[in-house]
């Protein structure tokens, strides 16, 4: 039983060390590339932002359209 506990503790410490290394590596990557975006990333972010704006616009139009539609058949033929 004590051997198993020691092995589990060692495994747990190894996992903690691996997790710490991974965190440090991610931080290093962020620091190196964080200040300057390349053209592809900037373009992708711009497209994502435009699509989000378009979805919000469509939602607002759909919401407003229900309230603003005339109910008279001659005004709004279907």
PDB file of N, CA, C and O in Angstrom:
ATOM      1  N   UNK A   1       0.806  -1.198   0.000  1.00  0.00           N
ATOM      2  CA  UNK A   1       0.000   0.000   0.000  1.00  0.00           C
ATOM      3  C   UNK A   1       0.859   1.276   0.000  1.00  0.00           C
ATOM      4  O   UNK A   1       0.577   2.175  -0.757  1.00  0.00           O
ATOM      5  N   UNK A   2       1.906   1.358   0.816  1.00  0.00           N
ATOM      6  CA  UNK A   2       2.721   2.578   0.804  1.00  0.00           C
ATOM      7  C   UNK A   2       3.412   2.793  -0.538  1.00  0.00           C
ATOM      8  O   UNK A   2       3.592   3.913  -0.970  1.00  0.00           O
ATOM      9  N   UNK A   3       3.784   1.718  -1.237  1.00  0.00           N
ATOM     10  CA  UNK A   3       4.428   1.848  -2.535  1.00  0.00           C
ATOM     11  C   UNK A   3       3.468   2.470  -3.547  1.00  0.00           C
ATOM     12  O   UNK A   3       3.857   3.332  -4.335  1.00  0.00           O
ATOM     13  N   UNK A   4       2.230   2.046  -3.510  1.00  0.00           N
ATOM     14  CA  UNK A   4       1.230   2.592  -4.426  1.00  0.00           C
ATOM     15  C   UNK A   4       1.030   4.084  -4.183  1.00  0.00           C
ATOM     16  O   UNK A   4       0.953   4.869  -5.125  1.00  0.00           O
ATOM     17  N   UNK A   5       0.970   4.466  -2.933  1.00  0.00           N
ATOM     18  CA  UNK A   5       0.791   5.873  -2.579  1.00  0.00           C
ATOM     19  C   UNK A   5       1.975   6.694  -3.092  1.00  0.00           C
ATOM     20  O   UNK A   5       1.792   7.785  -3.631  1.00  0.00           O
ATOM     21  N   UNK A   6       3.171   6.171  -2.964  1.00  0.00           N
ATOM     22  CA  UNK A   6       4.366   6.868  -3.429  1.00  0.00           C
ATOM     23  C   UNK A   6       4.343   7.018  -4.946  1.00  0.00           C
ATOM     24  O   UNK A   6       4.670   8.079  -5.481  1.00  0.00           O
ATOM     25  N   UNK A   7       3.946   5.983  -5.653  1.00  0.00           N
ATOM     26  CA  UNK A   7       3.873   6.028  -7.106  1.00  0.00           C
ATOM     27  C   UNK A   7       2.827   7.036  -7.565  1.00  0.00           C
ATOM     28  O   UNK A   7       3.076   7.822  -8.481  1.00  0.00           O
ATOM     29  N   UNK A   8       1.678   7.039  -6.919  1.00  0.00           N
ATOM     30  CA  UNK A   8       0.631   8.003  -7.275  1.00  0.00           C
ATOM     31  C   UNK A   8       1.104   9.424  -7.021  1.00  0.00           C
ATOM     32  O   UNK A   8       0.843  10.328  -7.815  1.00  0.00           O
ATOM     33  N   UNK A   9       1.808   9.617  -5.926  1.00  0.00           N
ATOM     34  CA  UNK A   9       2.304  10.946  -5.591  1.00  0.00           C
ATOM     35  C   UNK A   9       3.331  11.404  -6.634  1.00  0.00           C
ATOM     36  O   UNK A   9       3.309  12.547  -7.082  1.00  0.00           O
ATOM     37  N   UNK A  10       4.211  10.491  -7.044  1.00  0.00           N
ATOM     38  CA  UNK A  10       5.216  10.814  -8.052  1.00  0.00           C
ATOM     39  C   UNK A  10       4.541  11.136  -9.386  1.00  0.00           C
ATOM     40  O   UNK A  10       4.909  12.100 -10.062  1.00  0.00           O
ATOM     41  N   UNK A  11       3.545  10.351  -9.759  1.00  0.00           N
ATOM     42  CA  UNK A  11       2.809  10.612 -11.000  1.00  0.00           C
ATOM     43  C   UNK A  11       2.120  11.971 -10.949  1.00  0.00           C
ATOM     44  O   UNK A  11       2.115  12.717 -11.936  1.00  0.00           O
ATOM     45  N   UNK A  12       1.544  12.267  -9.807  1.00  0.00           N
ATOM     46  CA  UNK A  12       0.858  13.545  -9.632  1.00  0.00           C
ATOM     47  C   UNK A  12       1.859  14.695  -9.782  1.00  0.00           C
ATOM     48  O   UNK A  12       1.564  15.700 -10.440  1.00  0.00           O
ATOM     49  N   UNK A  13       3.048  14.548  -9.207  1.00  0.00           N
ATOM     50  CA  UNK A  13       4.067  15.588  -9.319  1.00  0.00           C
ATOM     51  C   UNK A  13       4.521  15.747 -10.774  1.00  0.00           C
ATOM     52  O   UNK A  13       4.724  16.868 -11.241  1.00  0.00           O
ATOM     53  N   UNK A  14       4.659  14.627 -11.481  1.00  0.00           N
ATOM     54  CA  UNK A  14       5.040  14.697 -12.888  1.00  0.00           C
ATOM     55  C   UNK A  14       3.981  15.431 -13.704  1.00  0.00           C
ATOM     56  O   UNK A  14       4.315  16.246 -14.574  1.00  0.00           O
ATOM     57  N   UNK A  15       2.718  15.154 -13.430  1.00  0.00           N
ATOM     58  CA  UNK A  15       1.642  15.836 -14.145  1.00  0.00           C
ATOM     59  C   UNK A  15       1.644  17.330 -13.850  1.00  0.00           C
ATOM     60  O   UNK A  15       1.421  18.156 -14.744  1.00  0.00           O
ATOM     61  N   UNK A  16       1.908  17.671 -12.610  1.00  0.00           N
ATOM     62  CA  UNK A  16       1.977  19.091 -12.241  1.00  0.00           C
ATOM     63  C   UNK A  16       3.115  19.791 -12.981  1.00  0.00           C
ATOM     64  O   UNK A  16       2.966  20.910 -13.460  1.00  0.00           O
ATOM     65  N   UNK A  17       4.258  19.114 -13.082  1.00  0.00           N
ATOM     66  CA  UNK A  17       5.392  19.695 -13.794  1.00  0.00           C
ATOM     67  C   UNK A  17       5.088  19.861 -15.277  1.00  0.00           C
ATOM     68  O   UNK A  17       5.425  20.894 -15.881  1.00  0.00           O
ATOM     69  N   UNK A  18       4.444  18.874 -15.867  1.00  0.00           N
ATOM     70  CA  UNK A  18       4.066  18.983 -17.281  1.00  0.00           C
ATOM     71  C   UNK A  18       3.089  20.138 -17.513  1.00  0.00           C
ATOM     72  O   UNK A  18       3.207  20.878 -18.488  1.00  0.00           O
ATOM     73  N   UNK A  19       2.138  20.276 -16.611  1.00  0.00           N
ATOM     74  CA  UNK A  19       1.165  21.362 -16.731  1.00  0.00           C
ATOM     75  C   UNK A  19       1.866  22.716 -16.598  1.00  0.00           C
ATOM     76  O   UNK A  19       1.558  23.652 -17.347  1.00  0.00           O
ATOM     77  N   UNK A  20       2.813  22.809 -15.681  1.00  0.00           N
ATOM     78  CA  UNK A  20       3.548  24.062 -15.509  1.00  0.00           C
ATOM     79  C   UNK A  20       4.367  24.385 -16.754  1.00  0.00           C
ATOM     80  O   UNK A  20       4.391  25.521 -17.213  1.00  0.00           O
ATOM     81  N   UNK A  21       5.010  23.382 -17.338  1.00  0.00           N
ATOM     82  CA  UNK A  21       5.768  23.591 -18.573  1.00  0.00           C
ATOM     83  C   UNK A  21       4.855  24.075 -19.691  1.00  0.00           C
ATOM     84  O   UNK A  21       5.207  24.976 -20.455  1.00  0.00           O
ATOM     85  N   UNK A  22       3.675  23.471 -19.790  1.00  0.00           N
ATOM     86  CA  UNK A  22       2.724  23.868 -20.832  1.00  0.00           C
ATOM     87  C   UNK A  22       2.279  25.316 -20.633  1.00  0.00           C
ATOM     88  O   UNK A  22       2.187  26.083 -21.604  1.00  0.00           O
ATOM     89  N   UNK A  23       2.013  25.705 -19.382  1.00  0.00           N
ATOM     90  CA  UNK A  23       1.622  27.092 -19.110  1.00  0.00           C
ATOM     91  C   UNK A  23       2.735  28.058 -19.484  1.00  0.00           C
ATOM     92  O   UNK A  23       2.503  29.101 -20.090  1.00  0.00           O
ATOM     93  N   UNK A  24       3.963  27.712 -19.132  1.00  0.00           N
ATOM     94  CA  UNK A  24       5.094  28.568 -19.458  1.00  0.00           C
ATOM     95  C   UNK A  24       5.283  28.684 -20.971  1.00  0.00           C
ATOM     96  O   UNK A  24       5.585  29.762 -21.484  1.00  0.00           O
ATOM     97  N   UNK A  25       5.113  27.582 -21.679  1.00  0.00           N
ATOM     98  CA  UNK A  25       5.253  27.599 -23.133  1.00  0.00           C
ATOM     99  C   UNK A  25       4.181  28.477 -23.772  1.00  0.00           C
ATOM    100  O   UNK A  25       4.470  29.265 -24.675  1.00  0.00           O
ATOM    101  N   UNK A  26       2.936  28.364 -23.296  1.00  0.00           N
ATOM    102  CA  UNK A  26       1.866  29.216 -23.840  1.00  0.00           C
ATOM    103  C   UNK A  26       2.145  30.684 -23.561  1.00  0.00           C
ATOM    104  O   UNK A  26       1.935  31.544 -24.415  1.00  0.00           O
ATOM    105  N   UNK A  27       2.624  30.984 -22.358  1.00  0.00           N
ATOM    106  CA  UNK A  27       2.954  32.370 -22.023  1.00  0.00           C
ATOM    107  C   UNK A  27       4.064  32.899 -22.916  1.00  0.00           C
ATOM    108  O   UNK A  27       4.023  34.037 -23.376  1.00  0.00           O
ATOM    109  N   UNK A  28       5.070  32.069 -23.193  1.00  0.00           N
ATOM    110  CA  UNK A  28       6.178  32.478 -24.049  1.00  0.00           C
ATOM    111  C   UNK A  28       5.669  32.772 -25.459  1.00  0.00           C
ATOM    112  O   UNK A  28       6.026  33.785 -26.062  1.00  0.00           O
ATOM    113  N   UNK A  29       4.806  31.914 -25.958  1.00  0.00           N
ATOM    114  CA  UNK A  29       4.266  32.109 -27.302  1.00  0.00           C
ATOM    115  C   UNK A  29       3.436  33.389 -27.358  1.00  0.00           C
ATOM    116  O   UNK A  29       3.530  34.167 -28.307  1.00  0.00           O
ATOM    117  N   UNK A  30       2.647  33.629 -26.343  1.00  0.00           N
ATOM    118  CA  UNK A  30       1.823  34.848 -26.321  1.00  0.00           C
ATOM    119  C   UNK A  30       2.696  36.090 -26.294  1.00  0.00           C
ATOM    120  O   UNK A  30       2.398  37.080 -26.945  1.00  0.00           O
ATOM    121  N   UNK A  31       3.768  36.063 -25.485  1.00  0.00           N
ATOM    122  CA  UNK A  31       4.646  37.223 -25.389  1.00  0.00           C
ATOM    123  C   UNK A  31       5.355  37.485 -26.713  1.00  0.00           C
ATOM    124  O   UNK A  31       5.511  38.631 -27.114  1.00  0.00           O
ATOM    125  N   UNK A  32       5.777  36.444 -27.395  1.00  0.00           N
ATOM    126  CA  UNK A  32       6.496  36.614 -28.651  1.00  0.00           C
ATOM    127  C   UNK A  32       5.587  37.110 -29.762  1.00  0.00           C
ATOM    128  O   UNK A  32       5.972  37.964 -30.551  1.00  0.00           O
ATOM    129  N   UNK A  33       4.388  36.570 -29.861  1.00  0.00           N
ATOM    130  CA  UNK A  33       3.507  36.908 -30.976  1.00  0.00           C
ATOM    131  C   UNK A  33       2.375  37.815 -30.604  1.00  0.00           C
ATOM    132  O   UNK A  33       1.556  38.141 -31.450  1.00  0.00           O
ATOM    133  N   UNK A  34       2.279  38.248 -29.381  1.00  0.00           N
ATOM    134  CA  UNK A  34       1.119  39.001 -28.929  1.00  0.00           C
ATOM    135  C   UNK A  34       1.010  40.398 -29.485  1.00  0.00           C
ATOM    136  O   UNK A  34      -0.077  40.912 -29.674  1.00  0.00           O
ATOM    137  N   UNK A  35       2.115  41.050 -29.797  1.00  0.00           N
ATOM    138  CA  UNK A  35       2.054  42.445 -30.194  1.00  0.00           C
ATOM    139  C   UNK A  35       1.837  42.670 -31.670  1.00  0.00           C
ATOM    140  O   UNK A  35       1.421  43.739 -32.083  1.00  0.00           O
ATOM    141  N   UNK A  36       2.116  41.689 -32.509  1.00  0.00           N
ATOM    142  CA  UNK A  36       2.090  41.912 -33.949  1.00  0.00           C
ATOM    143  C   UNK A  36       1.310  40.796 -34.632  1.00  0.00           C
ATOM    144  O   UNK A  36       1.710  39.646 -34.617  1.00  0.00           O
ATOM    145  N   UNK A  37       0.178  41.143 -35.249  1.00  0.00           N
ATOM    146  CA  UNK A  37      -0.635  40.147 -35.953  1.00  0.00           C
ATOM    147  C   UNK A  37      -0.207  40.085 -37.404  1.00  0.00           C
ATOM    148  O   UNK A  37       0.106  41.103 -38.021  1.00  0.00           O
ATOM    149  N   UNK A  38      -0.230  38.914 -37.953  1.00  0.00           N
ATOM    150  CA  UNK A  38       0.057  38.802 -39.381  1.00  0.00           C
ATOM    151  C   UNK A  38      -1.208  39.117 -40.178  1.00  0.00           C
ATOM    152  O   UNK A  38      -2.289  39.262 -39.639  1.00  0.00           O
ATOM    153  N   UNK A  39      -1.054  39.244 -41.479  1.00  0.00           N
ATOM    154  CA  UNK A  39      -2.162  39.657 -42.343  1.00  0.00           C
ATOM    155  C   UNK A  39      -3.322  38.671 -42.334  1.00  0.00           C
ATOM    156  O   UNK A  39      -4.481  39.067 -42.355  1.00  0.00           O
ATOM    157  N   UNK A  40      -3.016  37.389 -42.295  1.00  0.00           N
ATOM    158  CA  UNK A  40      -4.064  36.370 -42.335  1.00  0.00           C
ATOM    159  C   UNK A  40      -4.931  36.457 -41.085  1.00  0.00           C
ATOM    160  O   UNK A  40      -6.164  36.425 -41.154  1.00  0.00           O
ATOM    161  N   UNK A  41      -4.291  36.577 -39.938  1.00  0.00           N
ATOM    162  CA  UNK A  41      -5.036  36.654 -38.680  1.00  0.00           C
ATOM    163  C   UNK A  41      -5.873  37.923 -38.630  1.00  0.00           C
ATOM    164  O   UNK A  41      -7.038  37.889 -38.218  1.00  0.00           O
ATOM    165  N   UNK A  42      -5.304  39.034 -39.057  1.00  0.00           N
ATOM    166  CA  UNK A  42      -6.043  40.295 -39.050  1.00  0.00           C
ATOM    167  C   UNK A  42      -7.250  40.217 -39.983  1.00  0.00           C
ATOM    168  O   UNK A  42      -8.342  40.674 -39.632  1.00  0.00           O
ATOM    169  N   UNK A  43      -7.061  39.632 -41.151  1.00  0.00           N
ATOM    170  CA  UNK A  43      -8.171  39.502 -42.111  1.00  0.00           C
ATOM    171  C   UNK A  43      -9.264  38.602 -41.556  1.00  0.00           C
ATOM    172  O   UNK A  43     -10.453  38.898 -41.674  1.00  0.00           O
ATOM    173  N   UNK A  44      -8.865  37.492 -40.923  1.00  0.00           N
ATOM    174  CA  UNK A  44      -9.834  36.567 -40.332  1.00  0.00           C
ATOM    175  C   UNK A  44     -10.624  37.251 -39.223  1.00  0.00           C
ATOM    176  O   UNK A  44     -11.840  37.111 -39.131  1.00  0.00           O
ATOM    177  N   UNK A  45      -9.931  38.032 -38.384  1.00  0.00           N
ATOM    178  CA  UNK A  45     -10.624  38.753 -37.320  1.00  0.00           C
ATOM    179  C   UNK A  45     -11.595  39.777 -37.881  1.00  0.00           C
ATOM    180  O   UNK A  45     -12.696  39.973 -37.354  1.00  0.00           O
ATOM    181  N   UNK A  46     -11.197  40.430 -38.977  1.00  0.00           N
ATOM    182  CA  UNK A  46     -12.082  41.410 -39.611  1.00  0.00           C
ATOM    183  C   UNK A  46     -13.332  40.737 -40.175  1.00  0.00           C
ATOM    184  O   UNK A  46     -14.453  41.235 -40.000  1.00  0.00           O
ATOM    185  N   UNK A  47     -13.154  39.594 -40.811  1.00  0.00           N
ATOM    186  CA  UNK A  47     -14.293  38.849 -41.365  1.00  0.00           C
ATOM    187  C   UNK A  47     -15.220  38.397 -40.240  1.00  0.00           C
ATOM    188  O   UNK A  47     -16.445  38.513 -40.335  1.00  0.00           O
ATOM    189  N   UNK A  48     -14.645  37.891 -39.159  1.00  0.00           N
ATOM    190  CA  UNK A  48     -15.443  37.436 -38.016  1.00  0.00           C
ATOM    191  C   UNK A  48     -16.257  38.595 -37.433  1.00  0.00           C
ATOM    192  O   UNK A  48     -17.440  38.449 -37.113  1.00  0.00           O
ATOM    193  N   UNK A  49     -15.631  39.759 -37.335  1.00  0.00           N
ATOM    194  CA  UNK A  49     -16.313  40.936 -36.795  1.00  0.00           C
ATOM    195  C   UNK A  49     -17.453  41.378 -37.714  1.00  0.00           C
ATOM    196  O   UNK A  49     -18.546  41.706 -37.250  1.00  0.00           O
ATOM    197  N   UNK A  50     -17.190  41.371 -39.034  1.00  0.00           N
ATOM    198  CA  UNK A  50     -18.228  41.754 -39.993  1.00  0.00           C
ATOM    199  C   UNK A  50     -19.421  40.792 -39.937  1.00  0.00           C
ATOM    200  O   UNK A  50     -20.576  41.224 -40.011  1.00  0.00           O
ATOM    201  N   UNK A  51     -19.139  39.509 -39.833  1.00  0.00           N
ATOM    202  CA  UNK A  51     -20.229  38.525 -39.761  1.00  0.00           C
ATOM    203  C   UNK A  51     -21.049  38.704 -38.491  1.00  0.00           C
ATOM    204  O   UNK A  51     -22.275  38.584 -38.516  1.00  0.00           O
ATOM    205  N   UNK A  52     -20.388  39.002 -37.391  1.00  0.00           N
ATOM    206  CA  UNK A  52     -21.110  39.229 -36.136  1.00  0.00           C
ATOM    207  C   UNK A  52     -22.011  40.454 -36.265  1.00  0.00           C
ATOM    208  O   UNK A  52     -23.160  40.446 -35.809  1.00  0.00           O
ATOM    209  N   UNK A  53     -21.499  41.510 -36.894  1.00  0.00           N
ATOM    210  CA  UNK A  53     -22.315  42.711 -37.107  1.00  0.00           C
ATOM    211  C   UNK A  53     -23.517  42.402 -37.988  1.00  0.00           C
ATOM    212  O   UNK A  53     -24.625  42.877 -37.730  1.00  0.00           O
ATOM    213  N   UNK A  54     -23.303  41.620 -39.034  1.00  0.00           N
ATOM    214  CA  UNK A  54     -24.391  41.275 -39.948  1.00  0.00           C
ATOM    215  C   UNK A  54     -25.467  40.445 -39.236  1.00  0.00           C
ATOM    216  O   UNK A  54     -26.655  40.665 -39.427  1.00  0.00           O
ATOM    217  N   UNK A  55     -25.038  39.484 -38.408  1.00  0.00           N
ATOM    218  CA  UNK A  55     -26.010  38.684 -37.653  1.00  0.00           C
ATOM    219  C   UNK A  55     -26.816  39.556 -36.696  1.00  0.00           C
ATOM    220  O   UNK A  55     -28.037  39.412 -36.583  1.00  0.00           O
ATOM    221  N   UNK A  56     -26.142  40.496 -36.031  1.00  0.00           N
ATOM    222  CA  UNK A  56     -26.845  41.399 -35.121  1.00  0.00           C
ATOM    223  C   UNK A  56     -27.831  42.271 -35.902  1.00  0.00           C
ATOM    224  O   UNK A  56     -28.960  42.492 -35.454  1.00  0.00           O
ATOM    225  N   UNK A  57     -27.411  42.750 -37.063  1.00  0.00           N
ATOM    226  CA  UNK A  57     -28.292  43.570 -37.898  1.00  0.00           C
ATOM    227  C   UNK A  57     -29.520  42.773 -38.337  1.00  0.00           C
ATOM    228  O   UNK A  57     -30.650  43.263 -38.272  1.00  0.00           O
ATOM    229  N   UNK A  58     -29.292  41.530 -38.772  1.00  0.00           N
ATOM    230  CA  UNK A  58     -30.410  40.680 -39.198  1.00  0.00           C
ATOM    231  C   UNK A  58     -31.380  40.405 -38.052  1.00  0.00           C
ATOM    232  O   UNK A  58     -32.597  40.415 -38.240  1.00  0.00           O
ATOM    233  N   UNK A  59     -30.836  40.156 -36.870  1.00  0.00           N
ATOM    234  CA  UNK A  59     -31.704  39.937 -35.701  1.00  0.00           C
ATOM    235  C   UNK A  59     -32.538  41.168 -35.398  1.00  0.00           C
ATOM    236  O   UNK A  59     -33.740  41.079 -35.131  1.00  0.00           O
ATOM    237  N   UNK A  60     -31.906  42.342 -35.458  1.00  0.00           N
ATOM    238  CA  UNK A  60     -32.629  43.578 -35.176  1.00  0.00           C
ATOM    239  C   UNK A  60     -33.705  43.847 -36.220  1.00  0.00           C
ATOM    240  O   UNK A  60     -34.807  44.285 -35.885  1.00  0.00           O
ATOM    241  N   UNK A  61     -33.400  43.589 -37.473  1.00  0.00           N
ATOM    242  CA  UNK A  61     -34.400  43.787 -38.532  1.00  0.00           C
ATOM    243  C   UNK A  61     -35.572  42.831 -38.342  1.00  0.00           C
ATOM    244  O   UNK A  61     -36.732  43.225 -38.458  1.00  0.00           O
ATOM    245  N   UNK A  62     -35.276  41.580 -38.052  1.00  0.00           N
ATOM    246  CA  UNK A  62     -36.344  40.597 -37.857  1.00  0.00           C
ATOM    247  C   UNK A  62     -37.222  40.980 -36.663  1.00  0.00           C
ATOM    248  O   UNK A  62     -38.441  40.836 -36.707  1.00  0.00           O
ATOM    249  N   UNK A  63     -36.605  41.452 -35.620  1.00  0.00           N
ATOM    250  CA  UNK A  63     -37.358  41.842 -34.430  1.00  0.00           C
ATOM    251  C   UNK A  63     -38.219  43.065 -34.714  1.00  0.00           C
ATOM    252  O   UNK A  63     -39.378  43.136 -34.326  1.00  0.00           O
ATOM    253  N   UNK A  64     -37.665  44.046 -35.407  1.00  0.00           N
ATOM    254  CA  UNK A  64     -38.390  45.279 -35.700  1.00  0.00           C
ATOM    255  C   UNK A  64     -39.454  45.047 -36.771  1.00  0.00           C
ATOM    256  O   UNK A  64     -40.483  45.698 -36.772  1.00  0.00           O
ATOM    257  N   UNK A  65     -39.197  44.133 -37.670  1.00  0.00           N
ATOM    258  CA  UNK A  65     -40.124  43.909 -38.773  1.00  0.00           C
ATOM    259  C   UNK A  65     -41.487  43.449 -38.287  1.00  0.00           C
ATOM    260  O   UNK A  65     -42.505  43.786 -38.886  1.00  0.00           O
ATOM    261  N   UNK A  66     -41.531  42.686 -37.230  1.00  0.00           N
ATOM    262  CA  UNK A  66     -42.827  42.232 -36.719  1.00  0.00           C
ATOM    263  C   UNK A  66     -43.664  43.401 -36.218  1.00  0.00           C
ATOM    264  O   UNK A  66     -44.879  43.423 -36.382  1.00  0.00           O
ATOM    265  N   UNK A  67     -43.031  44.367 -35.615  1.00  0.00           N
ATOM    266  CA  UNK A  67     -43.753  45.517 -35.073  1.00  0.00           C
ATOM    267  C   UNK A  67     -44.104  46.538 -36.146  1.00  0.00           C
ATOM    268  O   UNK A  67     -45.105  47.243 -36.022  1.00  0.00           O
ATOM    269  N   UNK A  68     -43.321  46.655 -37.183  1.00  0.00           N
ATOM    270  CA  UNK A  68     -43.467  47.734 -38.158  1.00  0.00           C
ATOM    271  C   UNK A  68     -44.280  47.355 -39.386  1.00  0.00           C
ATOM    272  O   UNK A  68     -44.632  48.202 -40.178  1.00  0.00           O
ATOM    273  N   UNK A  69     -44.584  46.099 -39.576  1.00  0.00           N
ATOM    274  CA  UNK A  69     -45.310  45.674 -40.771  1.00  0.00           C
ATOM    275  C   UNK A  69     -46.751  46.169 -40.752  1.00  0.00           C
ATOM    276  O   UNK A  69     -47.450  46.015 -39.749  1.00  0.00           O
ATOM    277  N   UNK A  70     -47.188  46.723 -41.868  1.00  0.00           N
ATOM    278  CA  UNK A  70     -48.598  47.094 -41.930  1.00  0.00           C
ATOM    279  C   UNK A  70     -49.472  45.838 -42.083  1.00  0.00           C
ATOM    280  O   UNK A  70     -49.058  44.856 -42.693  1.00  0.00           O
ATOM    281  N   UNK A  71     -50.635  45.890 -41.506  1.00  0.00           N
ATOM    282  CA  UNK A  71     -51.514  44.723 -41.564  1.00  0.00           C
ATOM    283  C   UNK A  71     -52.542  44.832 -42.689  1.00  0.00           C
ATOM    284  O   UNK A  71     -53.233  43.879 -42.981  1.00  0.00           O
ATOM    285  N   UNK A  72     -52.654  45.989 -43.295  1.00  0.00           N
ATOM    286  CA  UNK A  72     -53.612  46.188 -44.362  1.00  0.00           C
ATOM    287  C   UNK A  72     -53.134  45.466 -45.626  1.00  0.00           C
ATOM    288  O   UNK A  72     -52.015  45.649 -46.068  1.00  0.00           O
ATOM    289  N   UNK A  73     -53.989  44.637 -46.289  1.00  0.00           N
ATOM    290  CA  UNK A  73     -53.566  43.835 -47.431  1.00  0.00           C
ATOM    291  C   UNK A  73     -53.158  44.673 -48.643  1.00  0.00           C
ATOM    292  O   UNK A  73     -52.327  44.239 -49.423  1.00  0.00           O
ATOM    293  N   UNK A  74     -53.735  45.835 -48.849  1.00  0.00           N
ATOM    294  CA  UNK A  74     -53.381  46.645 -50.020  1.00  0.00           C
ATOM    295  C   UNK A  74     -52.017  47.307 -49.844  1.00  0.00           C
ATOM    296  O   UNK A  74     -51.323  47.568 -50.816  1.00  0.00           O
ATOM    297  N   UNK A  75     -51.641  47.549 -48.636  1.00  0.00           N
ATOM    298  CA  UNK A  75     -50.352  48.208 -48.380  1.00  0.00           C
ATOM    299  C   UNK A  75     -49.227  47.187 -48.469  1.00  0.00           C
ATOM    300  O   UNK A  75     -48.169  47.484 -49.001  1.00  0.00           O
ATOM    301  N   UNK A  76     -49.475  46.016 -48.005  1.00  0.00           N
ATOM    302  CA  UNK A  76     -48.427  45.007 -47.934  1.00  0.00           C
ATOM    303  C   UNK A  76     -48.907  43.730 -48.618  1.00  0.00           C
ATOM    304  O   UNK A  76     -49.314  42.793 -47.947  1.00  0.00           O
ATOM    305  N   UNK A  77     -48.860  43.666 -49.944  1.00  0.00           N
ATOM    306  CA  UNK A  77     -49.295  42.442 -50.619  1.00  0.00           C
ATOM    307  C   UNK A  77     -48.295  41.320 -50.370  1.00  0.00           C
ATOM    308  O   UNK A  77     -47.098  41.540 -50.303  1.00  0.00           O
ATOM    309  N   UNK A  78     -48.813  40.117 -50.283  1.00  0.00           N
ATOM    310  CA  UNK A  78     -47.934  38.968 -50.014  1.00  0.00           C
ATOM    311  C   UNK A  78     -47.953  37.989 -51.102  1.00  0.00           C
ATOM    312  O   UNK A  78     -48.713  37.734 -51.864  1.00  0.00           O
TER     313      UNK A  78
END
